[in-house]
Amino acid sequence: MKVGLVSDTRITHATPAAFYAHSTDRDSEYEIAEQLIESDIDLALSGGKSAFLPRANTLVSDSSQDSGAGHGNRADGQDLIQRWRERGYPVVQNALQLASHTTTPLLGLFAKSCMHDAFLEGKDGEPTLAAMTKAALRLLDNPGGFVLMVEAGQIDFAGHDNDGGWVLAEMLRLNSALGVIEEFTRNRDDTLVLLTGDHETGGMGFSYHHPVKPEGMTHGSPSGSSKANDVFVTKDALRALRSQRATIESISHSFEELPMTERTPDALRELTHDLTGYSINPDTSRWIAGLINGQLHNQTVVDTLITPFYSKRTARYALFARALGAQLGLTWSSGNHTSTPIFIVSSGPGSASFRGWFQTREIGQLLKSLVKKR
Ligand SMILES: [Zn+2]
């Protein structure tokens, strides 16, 4: 039975690493990378090249141009890509090489760290998640069977940033990969497909309260009271989220790159409108600009409502995204993972085993027992 891993984050990130490595710390990615190279995984496609190559000022990887030399960040000078090759196995480093490759074992490393977000997916020669999934199914399918894990891991990143437009873009990326899987299983009855996540992130929901409706909301009960048939999210709101063309974090960075004197609420409104299509109102714009410029002084509010739930890094971007989301009736509870139950969707043989309520770890145990039974 062949085993393959695909992720749009890094191959040493928590989810793919759980399939091949044992470590006391998920952040020990240099050690986790070594374990991948020594493992008997048949296929690994993702980003995260820097954990496999030495820092440029120590050793340089083998001489070929596409070796990724200069991308390395290992302080110990090890070249793990070279070690993988010494085992007799190839490495691919862009979409074209992957599409024409025909054998396993195969290591595909397409980005220095995480692969591009959904807005930039496919740029710089990176394969899309759907393309990696397609290649993985083609390379793993064999009479002895296979296990393939495909991770759309940046839905979580978008949740941490409370960035609704980004969440939607990442969901659509997952949807494309699911389309590839659906096409593969359409005319066969021997493949179990399981769709789930390890947790919800951000406490995302659509809501509003009487009497002020979000600007993007045109339906719902006129009184604003909570009735069972209320429409909490409208097509207009979803369309607005769909029109977003960059992450809120990248919009914030563009704003921060302006000279201080040009970092005005109006400039922020213009920048945001260009990249999202949202017209933020002047009050919100003043508030966000103040936040980014470090002029927001209501420390009690920050300490009470923000500090417990947001990392220092994500707080500003998440609050920016949150303020934008509020115009669409999009609400968030946190900048971190939540305890909210999540869906498991399954099809194919063994799918009935996944009905009901489970602790996260039980999913892995169930999968293992199904593989053993085979
Ligand atoms: Zn997370």
mmCIF file of C-alpha atoms in Angstrom, residues 200-368:
data_model
loop_
_atom_site.group_PDB
_atom_site.id
_atom_site.type_symbol
_atom_site.label_atom_id
_atom_site.label_comp_id
_atom_site.label_asym_id
_atom_site.label_seq_id
_atom_site.Cartn_x
_atom_site.Cartn_y
_atom_site.Cartn_z
ATOM 1 C CA GLU A 200 -12.620 25.302 13.681
ATOM 2 C CA THR A 201 -10.572 28.514 13.687
ATOM 3 C CA GLY A 202 -11.777 31.994 14.590
ATOM 4 C CA GLY A 203 -15.339 31.238 15.685
ATOM 5 C CA MET A 204 -16.687 32.426 12.360
ATOM 6 C CA GLY A 205 -20.395 33.024 11.834
ATOM 7 C CA PHE A 206 -22.922 35.309 10.217
ATOM 8 C CA SER A 207 -25.124 37.338 12.515
ATOM 9 C CA TYR A 208 -26.675 40.714 13.221
ATOM 10 C CA HIS A 209 -28.844 42.312 15.826
ATOM 11 C CA HIS A 210 -31.775 44.652 15.980
ATOM 12 C CA PRO A 211 -32.025 47.453 15.054
ATOM 13 C CA VAL A 212 -28.911 48.117 12.968
ATOM 14 C CA LYS A 213 -28.352 45.688 10.150
ATOM 15 C CA PRO A 214 -24.963 45.325 8.525
ATOM 16 C CA GLU A 215 -24.619 47.429 5.374
ATOM 17 C CA GLY A 216 -24.285 44.330 3.216
ATOM 18 C CA MET A 217 -27.513 42.851 4.551
ATOM 19 C CA THR A 218 -30.693 43.465 2.595
ATOM 20 C CA HIS A 219 -32.834 40.520 3.771
ATOM 21 C CA GLY A 220 -33.834 39.045 7.109
ATOM 22 C CA SER A 221 -36.719 39.852 9.380
ATOM 23 C CA PRO A 222 -37.708 43.535 9.281
ATOM 24 C CA SER A 223 -37.820 43.788 13.071
ATOM 25 C CA GLY A 224 -34.309 42.376 13.400
ATOM 26 C CA SER A 225 -35.463 39.933 16.040
ATOM 27 C CA SER A 226 -34.038 36.423 15.889
ATOM 28 C CA LYS A 227 -36.572 34.234 14.136
ATOM 29 C CA ALA A 228 -35.944 30.707 12.932
ATOM 30 C CA ASN A 229 -36.347 31.713 9.292
ATOM 31 C CA ASP A 230 -33.959 34.676 9.451
ATOM 32 C CA VAL A 231 -31.443 34.905 6.645
ATOM 33 C CA PHE A 232 -28.188 35.681 8.404
ATOM 34 C CA VAL A 233 -26.043 35.822 5.309
ATOM 35 C CA THR A 234 -27.071 37.216 1.944
ATOM 36 C CA LYS A 235 -25.806 36.555 -1.544
ATOM 37 C CA ASP A 236 -24.643 40.180 -1.623
ATOM 38 C CA ALA A 237 -22.444 39.578 1.411
ATOM 39 C CA LEU A 238 -20.997 36.411 -0.115
ATOM 40 C CA ARG A 239 -20.438 38.236 -3.403
ATOM 41 C CA ALA A 240 -18.549 40.949 -1.534
ATOM 42 C CA LEU A 241 -16.364 38.316 0.154
ATOM 43 C CA ARG A 242 -15.811 36.653 -3.232
ATOM 44 C CA SER A 243 -14.630 39.930 -4.769
ATOM 45 C CA GLN A 244 -11.665 40.143 -2.363
ATOM 46 C CA ARG A 245 -8.390 39.793 -4.265
ATOM 47 C CA ALA A 246 -5.734 39.790 -1.531
ATOM 48 C CA THR A 247 -5.414 38.909 2.142
ATOM 49 C CA ILE A 248 -6.180 41.628 4.671
ATOM 50 C CA GLU A 249 -2.658 41.081 5.993
ATOM 51 C CA SER A 250 -1.168 41.974 2.599
ATOM 52 C CA ILE A 251 -3.446 45.039 2.376
ATOM 53 C CA SER A 252 -2.214 46.081 5.829
ATOM 54 C CA HIS A 253 1.384 45.596 4.719
ATOM 55 C CA SER A 254 0.810 47.780 1.632
ATOM 56 C CA PHE A 255 -0.614 50.489 3.909
ATOM 57 C CA GLU A 256 2.306 50.178 6.321
ATOM 58 C CA GLU A 257 4.758 50.630 3.454
ATOM 59 C CA LEU A 258 3.405 54.131 2.765
ATOM 60 C CA PRO A 259 5.326 57.031 4.340
ATOM 61 C CA MET A 260 3.794 57.873 7.738
ATOM 62 C CA THR A 261 2.331 61.160 6.428
ATOM 63 C CA GLU A 262 0.392 59.287 3.729
ATOM 64 C CA ARG A 263 -1.040 56.675 6.055
ATOM 65 C CA THR A 264 -4.408 58.405 6.264
ATOM 66 C CA PRO A 265 -7.888 56.929 6.692
ATOM 67 C CA ASP A 266 -8.689 58.009 3.109
ATOM 68 C CA ALA A 267 -5.617 56.208 1.740
ATOM 69 C CA LEU A 268 -6.669 53.090 3.617
ATOM 70 C CA ARG A 269 -10.198 53.309 2.209
ATOM 71 C CA GLU A 270 -8.840 53.586 -1.314
ATOM 72 C CA LEU A 271 -6.391 50.708 -0.904
ATOM 73 C CA THR A 272 -9.040 48.489 0.646
ATOM 74 C CA HIS A 273 -11.548 49.312 -2.067
ATOM 75 C CA ASP A 274 -8.996 48.513 -4.787
ATOM 76 C CA LEU A 275 -8.203 45.089 -3.366
ATOM 77 C CA THR A 276 -11.521 43.991 -1.932
ATOM 78 C CA GLY A 277 -14.299 46.000 -3.515
ATOM 79 C CA TYR A 278 -15.482 46.905 -0.004
ATOM 80 C CA SER A 279 -16.332 50.537 0.615
ATOM 81 C CA ILE A 280 -15.440 50.964 4.244
ATOM 82 C CA ASN A 281 -17.199 53.792 6.015
ATOM 83 C CA PRO A 282 -15.113 56.724 7.305
ATOM 84 C CA ASP A 283 -15.493 55.784 10.983
ATOM 85 C CA THR A 284 -14.279 52.238 10.405
ATOM 86 C CA SER A 285 -11.454 53.511 8.232
ATOM 87 C CA ARG A 286 -10.304 55.970 10.916
ATOM 88 C CA TRP A 287 -10.453 53.207 13.495
ATOM 89 C CA ILE A 288 -8.434 50.725 11.408
ATOM 90 C CA ALA A 289 -5.849 53.325 10.335
ATOM 91 C CA GLY A 290 -5.416 54.247 14.014
ATOM 92 C CA LEU A 291 -4.972 50.608 14.854
ATOM 93 C CA ILE A 292 -2.315 50.026 12.184
ATOM 94 C CA ASN A 293 -0.552 53.284 12.995
ATOM 95 C CA GLY A 294 -0.421 52.294 16.669
ATOM 96 C CA GLN A 295 -2.595 55.222 17.765
ATOM 97 C CA LEU A 296 -5.384 53.187 19.307
ATOM 98 C CA HIS A 297 -5.213 53.876 22.998
ATOM 99 C CA ASN A 298 -8.195 52.206 24.566
ATOM 100 C CA GLN A 299 -6.025 49.743 26.442
ATOM 101 C CA THR A 300 -8.888 48.492 28.629
ATOM 102 C CA VAL A 301 -10.825 47.395 25.554
ATOM 103 C CA VAL A 302 -7.749 45.753 24.047
ATOM 104 C CA ASP A 303 -6.834 43.953 27.286
ATOM 105 C CA THR A 304 -10.369 42.754 27.918
ATOM 106 C CA LEU A 305 -11.573 41.792 24.469
ATOM 107 C CA ILE A 306 -8.465 41.178 22.396
ATOM 108 C CA THR A 307 -5.464 40.058 24.421
ATOM 109 C CA PRO A 308 -6.930 36.708 25.568
ATOM 110 C CA PHE A 309 -7.769 35.606 22.035
ATOM 111 C CA TYR A 310 -5.237 37.078 19.622
ATOM 112 C CA SER A 311 -1.500 36.726 19.140
ATOM 113 C CA LYS A 312 0.424 40.009 18.921
ATOM 114 C CA ARG A 313 1.160 39.252 15.255
ATOM 115 C CA THR A 314 -2.430 38.638 14.161
ATOM 116 C CA ALA A 315 -4.275 41.104 16.407
ATOM 117 C CA ARG A 316 -4.012 44.155 14.133
ATOM 118 C CA TYR A 317 -4.783 42.339 10.872
ATOM 119 C CA ALA A 318 -7.534 40.316 12.479
ATOM 120 C CA LEU A 319 -9.199 43.418 13.900
ATOM 121 C CA PHE A 320 -8.966 45.121 10.507
ATOM 122 C CA ALA A 321 -10.572 42.067 8.883
ATOM 123 C CA ARG A 322 -13.121 41.888 11.653
ATOM 124 C CA ALA A 323 -14.140 45.501 11.172
ATOM 125 C CA LEU A 324 -14.577 44.860 7.427
ATOM 126 C CA GLY A 325 -16.516 41.687 8.116
ATOM 127 C CA ALA A 326 -18.892 43.547 10.425
ATOM 128 C CA GLN A 327 -20.174 45.438 7.382
ATOM 129 C CA LEU A 328 -21.277 42.111 5.919
ATOM 130 C CA GLY A 329 -22.747 40.619 9.082
ATOM 131 C CA LEU A 330 -19.684 38.419 9.500
ATOM 132 C CA THR A 331 -18.716 37.858 13.107
ATOM 133 C CA TRP A 332 -15.707 36.261 14.835
ATOM 134 C CA SER A 333 -15.013 35.202 18.375
ATOM 135 C CA SER A 334 -11.271 34.606 18.420
ATOM 136 C CA GLY A 335 -7.939 34.698 16.625
ATOM 137 C CA ASN A 336 -7.309 31.096 17.587
ATOM 138 C CA HIS A 337 -8.758 27.594 17.305
ATOM 139 C CA THR A 338 -12.142 27.002 18.937
ATOM 140 C CA SER A 339 -14.009 24.065 20.459
ATOM 141 C CA THR A 340 -16.865 24.391 17.949
ATOM 142 C CA PRO A 341 -17.770 20.933 16.544
ATOM 143 C CA ILE A 342 -16.921 20.440 12.871
ATOM 144 C CA PHE A 343 -18.306 18.291 10.066
ATOM 145 C CA ILE A 344 -17.092 14.924 8.906
ATOM 146 C CA VAL A 345 -18.279 14.042 5.418
ATOM 147 C CA SER A 346 -17.527 10.592 4.048
ATOM 148 C CA SER A 347 -18.303 8.452 1.025
ATOM 149 C CA GLY A 348 -17.338 5.013 -0.234
ATOM 150 C CA PRO A 349 -16.637 1.749 1.603
ATOM 151 C CA GLY A 350 -16.277 2.219 5.373
ATOM 152 C CA SER A 351 -17.945 5.627 5.281
ATOM 153 C CA ALA A 352 -20.679 4.509 7.707
ATOM 154 C CA SER A 353 -18.011 4.238 10.434
ATOM 155 C CA PHE A 354 -17.829 8.032 10.527
ATOM 156 C CA ARG A 355 -21.419 8.762 11.592
ATOM 157 C CA GLY A 356 -21.857 10.344 14.987
ATOM 158 C CA TRP A 357 -19.755 12.381 17.390
ATOM 159 C CA PHE A 358 -15.997 11.858 17.714
ATOM 160 C CA GLN A 359 -12.999 13.211 19.551
ATOM 161 C CA THR A 360 -10.404 14.322 16.966
ATOM 162 C CA ARG A 361 -7.970 11.514 17.852
ATOM 163 C CA GLU A 362 -10.677 8.892 17.288
ATOM 164 C CA ILE A 363 -10.741 9.748 13.567
ATOM 165 C CA GLY A 364 -7.104 8.681 13.166
ATOM 166 C CA GLN A 365 -7.717 5.483 15.158
ATOM 167 C CA LEU A 366 -10.730 4.655 12.977
ATOM 168 C CA LEU A 367 -8.749 5.254 9.791
ATOM 169 C CA LYS A 368 -5.945 3.010 11.037
#
